[in-house]
mmCIF file with all atom_site columns, C-alpha atoms in Angstrom:
data_model
loop_
_atom_site.group_PDB
_atom_site.id
_atom_site.type_symbol
_atom_site.label_atom_id
_atom_site.label_alt_id
_atom_site.label_comp_id
_atom_site.label_asym_id
_atom_site.label_entity_id
_atom_site.label_seq_id
_atom_site.pdbx_PDB_ins_code
_atom_site.Cartn_x
_atom_site.Cartn_y
_atom_site.Cartn_z
_atom_site.occupancy
_atom_site.B_iso_or_equiv
_atom_site.pdbx_formal_charge
_atom_site.auth_seq_id
_atom_site.auth_comp_id
_atom_site.auth_asym_id
_atom_site.auth_atom_id
_atom_site.pdbx_PDB_model_num
ATOM 1   C CA . UNK A 1 1   ? -16.837 18.920 -12.675 1.00 0.00 ? 1033 UNK A CA 1
ATOM 2   C CA . UNK A 1 2   ? -13.752 21.044 -11.928 1.00 0.00 ? 1034 UNK A CA 1
ATOM 3   C CA . UNK A 1 3   ? -13.778 19.831 -8.320  1.00 0.00 ? 1035 UNK A CA 1
ATOM 4   C CA . UNK A 1 4   ? -14.190 16.232 -9.473  1.00 0.00 ? 1036 UNK A CA 1
ATOM 5   C CA . UNK A 1 5   ? -11.325 16.620 -11.931 1.00 0.00 ? 1037 UNK A CA 1
ATOM 6   C CA . UNK A 1 6   ? -9.128  18.070 -9.197  1.00 0.00 ? 1038 UNK A CA 1
ATOM 7   C CA . UNK A 1 7   ? -10.007 15.196 -6.878  1.00 0.00 ? 1039 UNK A CA 1
ATOM 8   C CA . UNK A 1 8   ? -9.308  12.679 -9.628  1.00 0.00 ? 1040 UNK A CA 1
ATOM 9   C CA . UNK A 1 9   ? -5.936  14.275 -10.373 1.00 0.00 ? 1041 UNK A CA 1
ATOM 10  C CA . UNK A 1 10  ? -5.076  14.227 -6.672  1.00 0.00 ? 1042 UNK A CA 1
ATOM 11  C CA . UNK A 1 11  ? -5.969  10.571 -6.299  1.00 0.00 ? 1043 UNK A CA 1
ATOM 12  C CA . UNK A 1 12  ? -3.992  9.708  -9.434  1.00 0.00 ? 1044 UNK A CA 1
ATOM 13  C CA . UNK A 1 13  ? -0.830  11.349 -8.109  1.00 0.00 ? 1045 UNK A CA 1
ATOM 14  C CA . UNK A 1 14  ? 1.825   9.198  -6.395  1.00 0.00 ? 1046 UNK A CA 1
ATOM 15  C CA . UNK A 1 15  ? 1.865   11.858 -3.653  1.00 0.00 ? 1047 UNK A CA 1
ATOM 16  C CA . UNK A 1 16  ? -1.562  10.700 -2.510  1.00 0.00 ? 1048 UNK A CA 1
ATOM 17  C CA . UNK A 1 17  ? 0.047   7.962  -0.403  1.00 0.00 ? 1049 UNK A CA 1
ATOM 18  C CA . UNK A 1 18  ? 2.185   10.468 1.485   1.00 0.00 ? 1050 UNK A CA 1
ATOM 19  C CA . UNK A 1 19  ? -0.859  12.679 1.973   1.00 0.00 ? 1051 UNK A CA 1
ATOM 20  C CA . UNK A 1 20  ? -2.924  9.795  3.353   1.00 0.00 ? 1052 UNK A CA 1
ATOM 21  C CA . UNK A 1 21  ? -0.116  8.830  5.719   1.00 0.00 ? 1053 UNK A CA 1
ATOM 22  C CA . UNK A 1 22  ? 0.259   12.400 7.005   1.00 0.00 ? 1054 UNK A CA 1
ATOM 23  C CA . UNK A 1 23  ? -3.497  12.852 7.492   1.00 0.00 ? 1055 UNK A CA 1
ATOM 24  C CA . UNK A 1 24  ? -3.744  9.563  9.415   1.00 0.00 ? 1056 UNK A CA 1
ATOM 25  C CA . UNK A 1 25  ? -0.811  10.577 11.632  1.00 0.00 ? 1057 UNK A CA 1
ATOM 26  C CA . UNK A 1 26  ? -2.320  13.975 12.451  1.00 0.00 ? 1058 UNK A CA 1
ATOM 27  C CA . UNK A 1 27  ? -5.723  12.457 13.206  1.00 0.00 ? 1059 UNK A CA 1
ATOM 28  C CA . UNK A 1 28  ? -4.115  10.327 15.911  1.00 0.00 ? 1060 UNK A CA 1
ATOM 29  C CA . UNK A 1 29  ? -3.537  13.325 18.180  1.00 0.00 ? 1061 UNK A CA 1
ATOM 30  C CA . UNK A 1 30  ? -5.503  16.105 16.431  1.00 0.00 ? 1062 UNK A CA 1
ATOM 31  C CA . UNK A 1 31  ? -8.904  14.480 15.843  1.00 0.00 ? 1063 UNK A CA 1
ATOM 32  C CA . UNK A 1 32  ? -10.447 17.228 13.700  1.00 0.00 ? 1064 UNK A CA 1
ATOM 33  C CA . UNK A 1 33  ? -8.419  15.949 10.730  1.00 0.00 ? 1065 UNK A CA 1
ATOM 34  C CA . UNK A 1 34  ? -10.780 13.771 8.590   1.00 0.00 ? 1066 UNK A CA 1
ATOM 35  C CA . UNK A 1 35  ? -8.543  10.756 8.066   1.00 0.00 ? 1067 UNK A CA 1
ATOM 36  C CA . UNK A 1 36  ? -11.408 8.301  7.637   1.00 0.00 ? 1068 UNK A CA 1
ATOM 37  C CA . UNK A 1 37  ? -12.997 10.439 4.925   1.00 0.00 ? 1069 UNK A CA 1
ATOM 38  C CA . UNK A 1 38  ? -9.654  10.695 3.117   1.00 0.00 ? 1070 UNK A CA 1
ATOM 39  C CA . UNK A 1 39  ? -9.105  6.928  3.196   1.00 0.00 ? 1071 UNK A CA 1
ATOM 40  C CA . UNK A 1 40  ? -12.682 6.198  2.085   1.00 0.00 ? 1072 UNK A CA 1
ATOM 41  C CA . UNK A 1 41  ? -12.268 8.656  -0.795  1.00 0.00 ? 1073 UNK A CA 1
ATOM 42  C CA . UNK A 1 42  ? -9.052  6.927  -1.847  1.00 0.00 ? 1074 UNK A CA 1
ATOM 43  C CA . UNK A 1 43  ? -10.869 3.592  -1.647  1.00 0.00 ? 1075 UNK A CA 1
ATOM 44  C CA . UNK A 1 44  ? -13.622 4.887  -3.962  1.00 0.00 ? 1076 UNK A CA 1
ATOM 45  C CA . UNK A 1 45  ? -11.100 5.886  -6.615  1.00 0.00 ? 1077 UNK A CA 1
ATOM 46  C CA . UNK A 1 46  ? -9.113  2.667  -6.069  1.00 0.00 ? 1078 UNK A CA 1
ATOM 47  C CA . UNK A 1 47  ? -12.052 0.807  -7.619  1.00 0.00 ? 1079 UNK A CA 1
ATOM 48  C CA . UNK A 1 48  ? -10.925 2.227  -10.965 1.00 0.00 ? 1080 UNK A CA 1
ATOM 49  C CA . UNK A 1 49  ? -7.340  1.061  -10.414 1.00 0.00 ? 1081 UNK A CA 1
ATOM 50  C CA . UNK A 1 50  ? -5.722  4.257  -9.089  1.00 0.00 ? 1082 UNK A CA 1
ATOM 51  C CA . UNK A 1 51  ? -4.644  4.602  -6.329  1.00 0.00 ? 1083 UNK A CA 1
ATOM 52  C CA . UNK A 1 52  ? -3.595  1.030  -5.570  1.00 0.00 ? 1084 UNK A CA 1
ATOM 53  C CA . UNK A 1 53  ? -5.915  -0.411 -2.914  1.00 0.00 ? 1085 UNK A CA 1
ATOM 54  C CA . UNK A 1 54  ? -3.337  -2.464 -0.910  1.00 0.00 ? 1086 UNK A CA 1
ATOM 55  C CA . UNK A 1 55  ? -1.063  0.593  -0.753  1.00 0.00 ? 1087 UNK A CA 1
ATOM 56  C CA . UNK A 1 56  ? -3.955  2.735  0.514   1.00 0.00 ? 1088 UNK A CA 1
ATOM 57  C CA . UNK A 1 57  ? -4.654  0.210  3.274   1.00 0.00 ? 1089 UNK A CA 1
ATOM 58  C CA . UNK A 1 58  ? -0.975  -0.018 4.226   1.00 0.00 ? 1090 UNK A CA 1
ATOM 59  C CA . UNK A 1 59  ? -0.241  3.708  4.432   1.00 0.00 ? 1091 UNK A CA 1
ATOM 60  C CA . UNK A 1 60  ? -3.511  4.446  6.256   1.00 0.00 ? 1092 UNK A CA 1
ATOM 61  C CA . UNK A 1 61  ? -2.786  1.778  8.877   1.00 0.00 ? 1093 UNK A CA 1
ATOM 62  C CA . UNK A 1 62  ? 0.841   2.875  9.253   1.00 0.00 ? 1094 UNK A CA 1
ATOM 63  C CA . UNK A 1 63  ? -0.162  6.518  9.661   1.00 0.00 ? 1095 UNK A CA 1
ATOM 64  C CA . UNK A 1 64  ? -2.807  5.631  12.247  1.00 0.00 ? 1096 UNK A CA 1
ATOM 65  C CA . UNK A 1 65  ? -0.252  3.567  14.178  1.00 0.00 ? 1097 UNK A CA 1
ATOM 66  C CA . UNK A 1 66  ? 2.271   6.417  14.259  1.00 0.00 ? 1098 UNK A CA 1
ATOM 67  C CA . UNK A 1 67  ? -0.376  8.981  15.213  1.00 0.00 ? 1099 UNK A CA 1
ATOM 68  C CA . UNK A 1 68  ? -1.662  6.826  18.050  1.00 0.00 ? 1100 UNK A CA 1
ATOM 69  C CA . UNK A 1 69  ? 1.865   6.500  19.435  1.00 0.00 ? 1101 UNK A CA 1
ATOM 70  C CA . UNK A 1 70  ? 2.291   10.273 19.354  1.00 0.00 ? 1102 UNK A CA 1
ATOM 71  C CA . UNK A 1 71  ? -0.949  10.597 21.344  1.00 0.00 ? 1103 UNK A CA 1
ATOM 72  C CA . UNK A 1 72  ? 0.214   7.865  23.742  1.00 0.00 ? 1104 UNK A CA 1
ATOM 73  C CA . UNK A 1 73  ? 3.525   9.704  24.262  1.00 0.00 ? 1105 UNK A CA 1
ATOM 74  C CA . UNK A 1 74  ? 1.704   12.979 24.979  1.00 0.00 ? 1106 UNK A CA 1
ATOM 75  C CA . UNK A 1 75  ? -0.452  11.241 27.578  1.00 0.00 ? 1107 UNK A CA 1
ATOM 76  C CA . UNK A 1 76  ? 2.525   9.405  29.080  1.00 0.00 ? 1108 UNK A CA 1
ATOM 77  C CA . UNK A 1 77  ? 4.498   12.611 29.606  1.00 0.00 ? 1109 UNK A CA 1
ATOM 78  C CA . UNK A 1 78  ? 2.065   15.421 30.385  1.00 0.00 ? 1110 UNK A CA 1
ATOM 79  C CA . UNK A 1 79  ? -0.906  13.324 31.452  1.00 0.00 ? 1111 UNK A CA 1
ATOM 80  C CA . UNK A 1 80  ? 1.052   11.171 33.896  1.00 0.00 ? 1112 UNK A CA 1
ATOM 81  C CA . UNK A 1 81  ? 2.450   14.253 35.667  1.00 0.00 ? 1113 UNK A CA 1
ATOM 82  C CA . UNK A 1 82  ? -1.011  15.750 35.968  1.00 0.00 ? 1114 UNK A CA 1
ATOM 83  C CA . UNK A 1 83  ? -2.499  12.536 37.372  1.00 0.00 ? 1115 UNK A CA 1
ATOM 84  C CA . UNK A 1 84  ? 0.218   12.343 40.013  1.00 0.00 ? 1116 UNK A CA 1
ATOM 85  C CA . UNK A 1 85  ? -0.963  15.704 41.405  1.00 0.00 ? 1117 UNK A CA 1
ATOM 86  C CA . UNK A 1 86  ? -4.583  14.637 41.895  1.00 0.00 ? 1118 UNK A CA 1
ATOM 87  C CA . UNK A 1 87  ? -5.758  14.099 45.500  1.00 0.00 ? 1119 UNK A CA 1
ATOM 88  C CA . UNK A 1 88  ? -5.715  10.330 46.101  1.00 0.00 ? 1120 UNK A CA 1
ATOM 89  C CA . UNK A 1 89  ? -9.226  10.311 47.611  1.00 0.00 ? 1121 UNK A CA 1
ATOM 90  C CA . UNK A 1 90  ? -10.780 12.747 45.118  1.00 0.00 ? 1122 UNK A CA 1
ATOM 91  C CA . UNK A 1 91  ? -13.530 12.064 42.591  1.00 0.00 ? 1123 UNK A CA 1
ATOM 92  C CA . UNK A 1 92  ? -11.197 12.445 39.615  1.00 0.00 ? 1124 UNK A CA 1
ATOM 93  C CA . UNK A 1 93  ? -8.683  10.046 41.113  1.00 0.00 ? 1125 UNK A CA 1
ATOM 94  C CA . UNK A 1 94  ? -11.428 7.447  41.543  1.00 0.00 ? 1126 UNK A CA 1
ATOM 95  C CA . UNK A 1 95  ? -12.481 7.961  37.911  1.00 0.00 ? 1127 UNK A CA 1
ATOM 96  C CA . UNK A 1 96  ? -8.882  7.470  36.773  1.00 0.00 ? 1128 UNK A CA 1
ATOM 97  C CA . UNK A 1 97  ? -8.618  4.326  38.904  1.00 0.00 ? 1129 UNK A CA 1
ATOM 98  C CA . UNK A 1 98  ? -11.713 2.926  37.199  1.00 0.00 ? 1130 UNK A CA 1
ATOM 99  C CA . UNK A 1 99  ? -10.254 3.817  33.822  1.00 0.00 ? 1131 UNK A CA 1
ATOM 100 C CA . UNK A 1 100 ? -6.964  2.167  34.758  1.00 0.00 ? 1132 UNK A CA 1
ATOM 101 C CA . UNK A 1 101 ? -8.730  -1.030 35.820  1.00 0.00 ? 1133 UNK A CA 1
ATOM 102 C CA . UNK A 1 102 ? -10.820 -1.081 32.657  1.00 0.00 ? 1134 UNK A CA 1
ATOM 103 C CA . UNK A 1 103 ? -7.762  -0.574 30.462  1.00 0.00 ? 1135 UNK A CA 1
ATOM 104 C CA . UNK A 1 104 ? -5.753  -3.176 32.385  1.00 0.00 ? 1136 UNK A CA 1
ATOM 105 C CA . UNK A 1 105 ? -8.396  -5.856 31.858  1.00 0.00 ? 1137 UNK A CA 1
ATOM 106 C CA . UNK A 1 106 ? -9.839  -4.852 28.471  1.00 0.00 ? 1138 UNK A CA 1
ATOM 107 C CA . UNK A 1 107 ? -7.232  -2.538 26.996  1.00 0.00 ? 1139 UNK A CA 1
ATOM 108 C CA . UNK A 1 108 ? -7.135  -4.222 23.605  1.00 0.00 ? 1140 UNK A CA 1
ATOM 109 C CA . UNK A 1 109 ? -10.922 -4.215 23.214  1.00 0.00 ? 1141 UNK A CA 1
ATOM 110 C CA . UNK A 1 110 ? -11.247 -0.596 24.340  1.00 0.00 ? 1142 UNK A CA 1
ATOM 111 C CA . UNK A 1 111 ? -8.488  0.553  21.989  1.00 0.00 ? 1143 UNK A CA 1
ATOM 112 C CA . UNK A 1 112 ? -9.934  -1.332 19.006  1.00 0.00 ? 1144 UNK A CA 1
ATOM 113 C CA . UNK A 1 113 ? -13.512 -0.144 19.548  1.00 0.00 ? 1145 UNK A CA 1
ATOM 114 C CA . UNK A 1 114 ? -12.390 3.456  20.157  1.00 0.00 ? 1146 UNK A CA 1
ATOM 115 C CA . UNK A 1 115 ? -10.704 3.575  16.753  1.00 0.00 ? 1147 UNK A CA 1
ATOM 116 C CA . UNK A 1 116 ? -14.164 3.523  15.154  1.00 0.00 ? 1148 UNK A CA 1
ATOM 117 C CA . UNK A 1 117 ? -15.532 6.301  17.389  1.00 0.00 ? 1149 UNK A CA 1
ATOM 118 C CA . UNK A 1 118 ? -14.764 9.877  16.227  1.00 0.00 ? 1150 UNK A CA 1
ATOM 119 C CA . UNK A 1 119 ? -12.549 11.497 18.854  1.00 0.00 ? 1151 UNK A CA 1
ATOM 120 C CA . UNK A 1 120 ? -12.598 8.328  20.947  1.00 0.00 ? 1152 UNK A CA 1
ATOM 121 C CA . UNK A 1 121 ? -9.297  7.071  19.590  1.00 0.00 ? 1153 UNK A CA 1
ATOM 122 C CA . UNK A 1 122 ? -7.423  10.148 20.832  1.00 0.00 ? 1154 UNK A CA 1
ATOM 123 C CA . UNK A 1 123 ? -9.070  10.101 24.252  1.00 0.00 ? 1155 UNK A CA 1
ATOM 124 C CA . UNK A 1 124 ? -8.228  6.435  24.769  1.00 0.00 ? 1156 UNK A CA 1
ATOM 125 C CA . UNK A 1 125 ? -4.633  6.615  23.542  1.00 0.00 ? 1157 UNK A CA 1
ATOM 126 C CA . UNK A 1 126 ? -3.980  9.697  25.696  1.00 0.00 ? 1158 UNK A CA 1
ATOM 127 C CA . UNK A 1 127 ? -5.424  7.922  28.725  1.00 0.00 ? 1159 UNK A CA 1
ATOM 128 C CA . UNK A 1 128 ? -3.465  4.731  28.063  1.00 0.00 ? 1160 UNK A CA 1
ATOM 129 C CA . UNK A 1 129 ? -0.295  6.789  28.014  1.00 0.00 ? 1161 UNK A CA 1
ATOM 130 C CA . UNK A 1 130 ? -1.280  8.706  31.155  1.00 0.00 ? 1162 UNK A CA 1
ATOM 131 C CA . UNK A 1 131 ? -1.979  5.535  33.173  1.00 0.00 ? 1163 UNK A CA 1
ATOM 132 C CA . UNK A 1 132 ? 1.279   3.982  31.925  1.00 0.00 ? 1164 UNK A CA 1
ATOM 133 C CA . UNK A 1 133 ? -0.236  1.114  29.957  1.00 0.00 ? 1165 UNK A CA 1
ATOM 134 C CA . UNK A 1 134 ? 2.718   -1.099 28.927  1.00 0.00 ? 1166 UNK A CA 1
ATOM 135 C CA . UNK A 1 135 ? 4.228   0.216  25.709  1.00 0.00 ? 1167 UNK A CA 1
ATOM 136 C CA . UNK A 1 136 ? 4.741   -3.213 24.121  1.00 0.00 ? 1168 UNK A CA 1
ATOM 137 C CA . UNK A 1 137 ? 1.166   -4.262 24.768  1.00 0.00 ? 1169 UNK A CA 1
ATOM 138 C CA . UNK A 1 138 ? -0.032  -0.924 23.424  1.00 0.00 ? 1170 UNK A CA 1
ATOM 139 C CA . UNK A 1 139 ? 1.981   -1.483 20.237  1.00 0.00 ? 1171 UNK A CA 1
ATOM 140 C CA . UNK A 1 140 ? 0.530   -4.971 19.753  1.00 0.00 ? 1172 UNK A CA 1
ATOM 141 C CA . UNK A 1 141 ? -3.076  -3.936 20.347  1.00 0.00 ? 1173 UNK A CA 1
ATOM 142 C CA . UNK A 1 142 ? -2.741  -0.729 18.368  1.00 0.00 ? 1174 UNK A CA 1
ATOM 143 C CA . UNK A 1 143 ? -1.224  -2.539 15.383  1.00 0.00 ? 1175 UNK A CA 1
ATOM 144 C CA . UNK A 1 144 ? -4.366  -4.680 15.299  1.00 0.00 ? 1176 UNK A CA 1
ATOM 145 C CA . UNK A 1 145 ? -6.660  -1.680 15.737  1.00 0.00 ? 1177 UNK A CA 1
ATOM 146 C CA . UNK A 1 146 ? -4.897  0.476  13.128  1.00 0.00 ? 1178 UNK A CA 1
ATOM 147 C CA . UNK A 1 147 ? -4.653  -2.391 10.647  1.00 0.00 ? 1179 UNK A CA 1
ATOM 148 C CA . UNK A 1 148 ? -8.330  -3.263 10.932  1.00 0.00 ? 1180 UNK A CA 1
ATOM 149 C CA . UNK A 1 149 ? -9.278  0.417  10.625  1.00 0.00 ? 1181 UNK A CA 1
ATOM 150 C CA . UNK A 1 150 ? -7.182  0.907  7.495   1.00 0.00 ? 1182 UNK A CA 1
ATOM 151 C CA . UNK A 1 151 ? -8.662  -2.205 5.919   1.00 0.00 ? 1183 UNK A CA 1
ATOM 152 C CA . UNK A 1 152 ? -12.218 -1.281 6.875   1.00 0.00 ? 1184 UNK A CA 1
ATOM 153 C CA . UNK A 1 153 ? -12.034 2.351  5.716   1.00 0.00 ? 1185 UNK A CA 1
ATOM 154 C CA . UNK A 1 154 ? -10.430 1.547  2.363   1.00 0.00 ? 1186 UNK A CA 1
ATOM 155 C CA . UNK A 1 155 ? -12.800 -1.345 1.641   1.00 0.00 ? 1187 UNK A CA 1
ATOM 156 C CA . UNK A 1 156 ? -15.878 0.720  2.532   1.00 0.00 ? 1188 UNK A CA 1
ATOM 157 C CA . UNK A 1 157 ? -14.803 3.249  -0.089  1.00 0.00 ? 1189 UNK A CA 1
ATOM 158 C CA . UNK A 1 158 ? -13.875 0.499  -2.533  1.00 0.00 ? 1190 UNK A CA 1
ATOM 159 C CA . UNK A 1 159 ? -17.345 -1.044 -2.269  1.00 0.00 ? 1191 UNK A CA 1
ATOM 160 C CA . UNK A 1 160 ? -18.890 2.348  -2.978  1.00 0.00 ? 1192 UNK A CA 1
ATOM 161 C CA . UNK A 1 161 ? -16.543 2.816  -5.935  1.00 0.00 ? 1193 UNK A CA 1
ATOM 162 C CA . UNK A 1 162 ? -17.489 -0.543 -7.419  1.00 0.00 ? 1194 UNK A CA 1
ATOM 163 C CA . UNK A 1 163 ? -21.193 0.172  -6.999  1.00 0.00 ? 1195 UNK A CA 1
ATOM 164 C CA . UNK A 1 164 ? -20.913 3.521  -8.816  1.00 0.00 ? 1196 UNK A CA 1
ATOM 165 C CA . UNK A 1 165 ? -17.818 3.068  -10.952 1.00 0.00 ? 1197 UNK A CA 1
ATOM 166 C CA . UNK A 1 166 ? -18.949 5.709  -13.449 1.00 0.00 ? 1198 UNK A CA 1
ATOM 167 C CA . UNK A 1 167 ? -20.142 8.139  -10.779 1.00 0.00 ? 1199 UNK A CA 1
ATOM 168 C CA . UNK A 1 168 ? -17.449 8.673  -8.075  1.00 0.00 ? 1200 UNK A CA 1
ATOM 169 C CA . UNK A 1 169 ? -19.441 11.268 -6.076  1.00 0.00 ? 1201 UNK A CA 1
ATOM 170 C CA . UNK A 1 170 ? -22.246 8.769  -5.518  1.00 0.00 ? 1202 UNK A CA 1
ATOM 171 C CA . UNK A 1 171 ? -19.703 6.105  -4.650  1.00 0.00 ? 1203 UNK A CA 1
ATOM 172 C CA . UNK A 1 172 ? -18.184 8.440  -2.083  1.00 0.00 ? 1204 UNK A CA 1
ATOM 173 C CA . UNK A 1 173 ? -21.595 9.216  -0.597  1.00 0.00 ? 1205 UNK A CA 1
ATOM 174 C CA . UNK A 1 174 ? -22.324 5.494  -0.332  1.00 0.00 ? 1206 UNK A CA 1
ATOM 175 C CA . UNK A 1 175 ? -18.972 4.849  1.323   1.00 0.00 ? 1207 UNK A CA 1
ATOM 176 C CA . UNK A 1 176 ? -19.446 7.657  3.837   1.00 0.00 ? 1208 UNK A CA 1
ATOM 177 C CA . UNK A 1 177 ? -22.986 6.460  4.531   1.00 0.00 ? 1209 UNK A CA 1
ATOM 178 C CA . UNK A 1 178 ? -21.731 2.956  5.288   1.00 0.00 ? 1210 UNK A CA 1
ATOM 179 C CA . UNK A 1 179 ? -19.031 4.357  7.580   1.00 0.00 ? 1211 UNK A CA 1
ATOM 180 C CA . UNK A 1 180 ? -21.533 6.520  9.463   1.00 0.00 ? 1212 UNK A CA 1
ATOM 181 C CA . UNK A 1 181 ? -23.827 3.520  9.879   1.00 0.00 ? 1213 UNK A CA 1
ATOM 182 C CA . UNK A 1 182 ? -21.030 1.407  11.373  1.00 0.00 ? 1214 UNK A CA 1
ATOM 183 C CA . UNK A 1 183 ? -20.018 4.277  13.673  1.00 0.00 ? 1215 UNK A CA 1
ATOM 184 C CA . UNK A 1 184 ? -23.614 4.691  14.855  1.00 0.00 ? 1216 UNK A CA 1
ATOM 185 C CA . UNK A 1 185 ? -23.885 0.958  15.585  1.00 0.00 ? 1217 UNK A CA 1
ATOM 186 C CA . UNK A 1 186 ? -20.639 1.034  17.593  1.00 0.00 ? 1218 UNK A CA 1
ATOM 187 C CA . UNK A 1 187 ? -21.804 4.072  19.560  1.00 0.00 ? 1219 UNK A CA 1
ATOM 188 C CA . UNK A 1 188 ? -25.194 2.526  20.371  1.00 0.00 ? 1220 UNK A CA 1
ATOM 189 C CA . UNK A 1 189 ? -23.565 -0.745 21.433  1.00 0.00 ? 1221 UNK A CA 1
ATOM 190 C CA . UNK A 1 190 ? -21.084 1.143  23.624  1.00 0.00 ? 1222 UNK A CA 1
ATOM 191 C CA . UNK A 1 191 ? -23.887 3.195  25.202  1.00 0.00 ? 1223 UNK A CA 1
ATOM 192 C CA . UNK A 1 192 ? -25.953 0.085  25.958  1.00 0.00 ? 1224 UNK A CA 1
ATOM 193 C CA . UNK A 1 193 ? -22.928 -1.653 27.447  1.00 0.00 ? 1225 UNK A CA 1
ATOM 194 C CA . UNK A 1 194 ? -22.248 1.387  29.608  1.00 0.00 ? 1226 UNK A CA 1
ATOM 195 C CA . UNK A 1 195 ? -25.829 1.397  30.895  1.00 0.00 ? 1227 UNK A CA 1
ATOM 196 C CA . UNK A 1 196 ? -25.667 -2.288 31.784  1.00 0.00 ? 1228 UNK A CA 1
ATOM 197 C CA . UNK A 1 197 ? -22.332 -1.781 33.532  1.00 0.00 ? 1229 UNK A CA 1
ATOM 198 C CA . UNK A 1 198 ? -23.733 1.168  35.489  1.00 0.00 ? 1230 UNK A CA 1
ATOM 199 C CA . UNK A 1 199 ? -26.709 -0.908 36.672  1.00 0.00 ? 1231 UNK A CA 1
ATOM 200 C CA . UNK A 1 200 ? -24.475 -3.655 38.060  1.00 0.00 ? 1232 UNK A CA 1
ATOM 201 C CA . UNK A 1 201 ? -21.942 -1.193 39.428  1.00 0.00 ? 1233 UNK A CA 1
ATOM 202 C CA . UNK A 1 202 ? -19.009 -2.397 37.323  1.00 0.00 ? 1234 UNK A CA 1
ATOM 203 C CA . UNK A 1 203 ? -16.853 -0.435 34.870  1.00 0.00 ? 1235 UNK A CA 1
ATOM 204 C CA . UNK A 1 204 ? -17.440 -1.440 31.252  1.00 0.00 ? 1236 UNK A CA 1
ATOM 205 C CA . UNK A 1 205 ? -15.757 -0.096 28.167  1.00 0.00 ? 1237 UNK A CA 1
ATOM 206 C CA . UNK A 1 206 ? -17.082 3.287  29.224  1.00 0.00 ? 1238 UNK A CA 1
ATOM 207 C CA . UNK A 1 207 ? -14.681 3.139  32.170  1.00 0.00 ? 1239 UNK A CA 1
ATOM 208 C CA . UNK A 1 208 ? -12.610 5.496  30.101  1.00 0.00 ? 1240 UNK A CA 1
ATOM 209 C CA . UNK A 1 209 ? -15.166 8.185  30.740  1.00 0.00 ? 1241 UNK A CA 1
ATOM 210 C CA . UNK A 1 210 ? -15.187 11.730 29.456  1.00 0.00 ? 1242 UNK A CA 1
ATOM 211 C CA . UNK A 1 211 ? -14.041 12.945 32.838  1.00 0.00 ? 1243 UNK A CA 1
ATOM 212 C CA . UNK A 1 212 ? -11.223 10.447 33.008  1.00 0.00 ? 1244 UNK A CA 1
ATOM 213 C CA . UNK A 1 213 ? -9.817  11.356 29.626  1.00 0.00 ? 1245 UNK A CA 1
ATOM 214 C CA . UNK A 1 214 ? -10.422 15.088 29.579  1.00 0.00 ? 1246 UNK A CA 1
ATOM 215 C CA . UNK A 1 215 ? -7.674  15.864 32.040  1.00 0.00 ? 1247 UNK A CA 1
ATOM 216 C CA . UNK A 1 216 ? -4.873  13.985 30.247  1.00 0.00 ? 1248 UNK A CA 1
ATOM 217 C CA . UNK A 1 217 ? -5.988  15.641 26.991  1.00 0.00 ? 1249 UNK A CA 1
ATOM 218 C CA . UNK A 1 218 ? -5.687  19.054 28.643  1.00 0.00 ? 1250 UNK A CA 1
ATOM 219 C CA . UNK A 1 219 ? -2.060  18.271 29.410  1.00 0.00 ? 1251 UNK A CA 1
ATOM 220 C CA . UNK A 1 220 ? -1.216  19.035 25.817  1.00 0.00 ? 1252 UNK A CA 1
#
């Protein structure tokens, strides 16, 4: 009960909005920070009136947007210099070219889907910076991705909070379970799409492969 009381006091504090914003920013370029869990937890407690649900959605989306731009800037500076040193006919250069083509044609889709994949958001934003994806287009697509993520995460928690209004821990477990289910569905769909693309010899959303994104990430 002491832990629950502490959590309740934290969520009732006006500082919770600043904390959510900071966690979402850090998660943009340091993906071990559990921003989604924090937002879902806030959504669970928002079902009782505190914190205020629209404010939770707004600060989570704003923090995600800022964090993604930090990651993009890291990729654009360090990652771009590293890519320029790769042999033009090497295997890594070909992987980057495939990633660049995939991002150029489906950048918005890739960015939006990656936001729901743990660690995927950082890999994609780093790569988009490294391949010099236009900054204005990145801002437009990322605003959509961050906004939808903030809305989704807060509402998942809110649904759990409404279902177990008198039992927040169960509401949190329900919210996290729903989030994990959605993440698993996205991952399976992405894997199936990648397999189909591999069979026909065309880059799909998996064009931003692990190999393509690992090098820009190392530039940090």
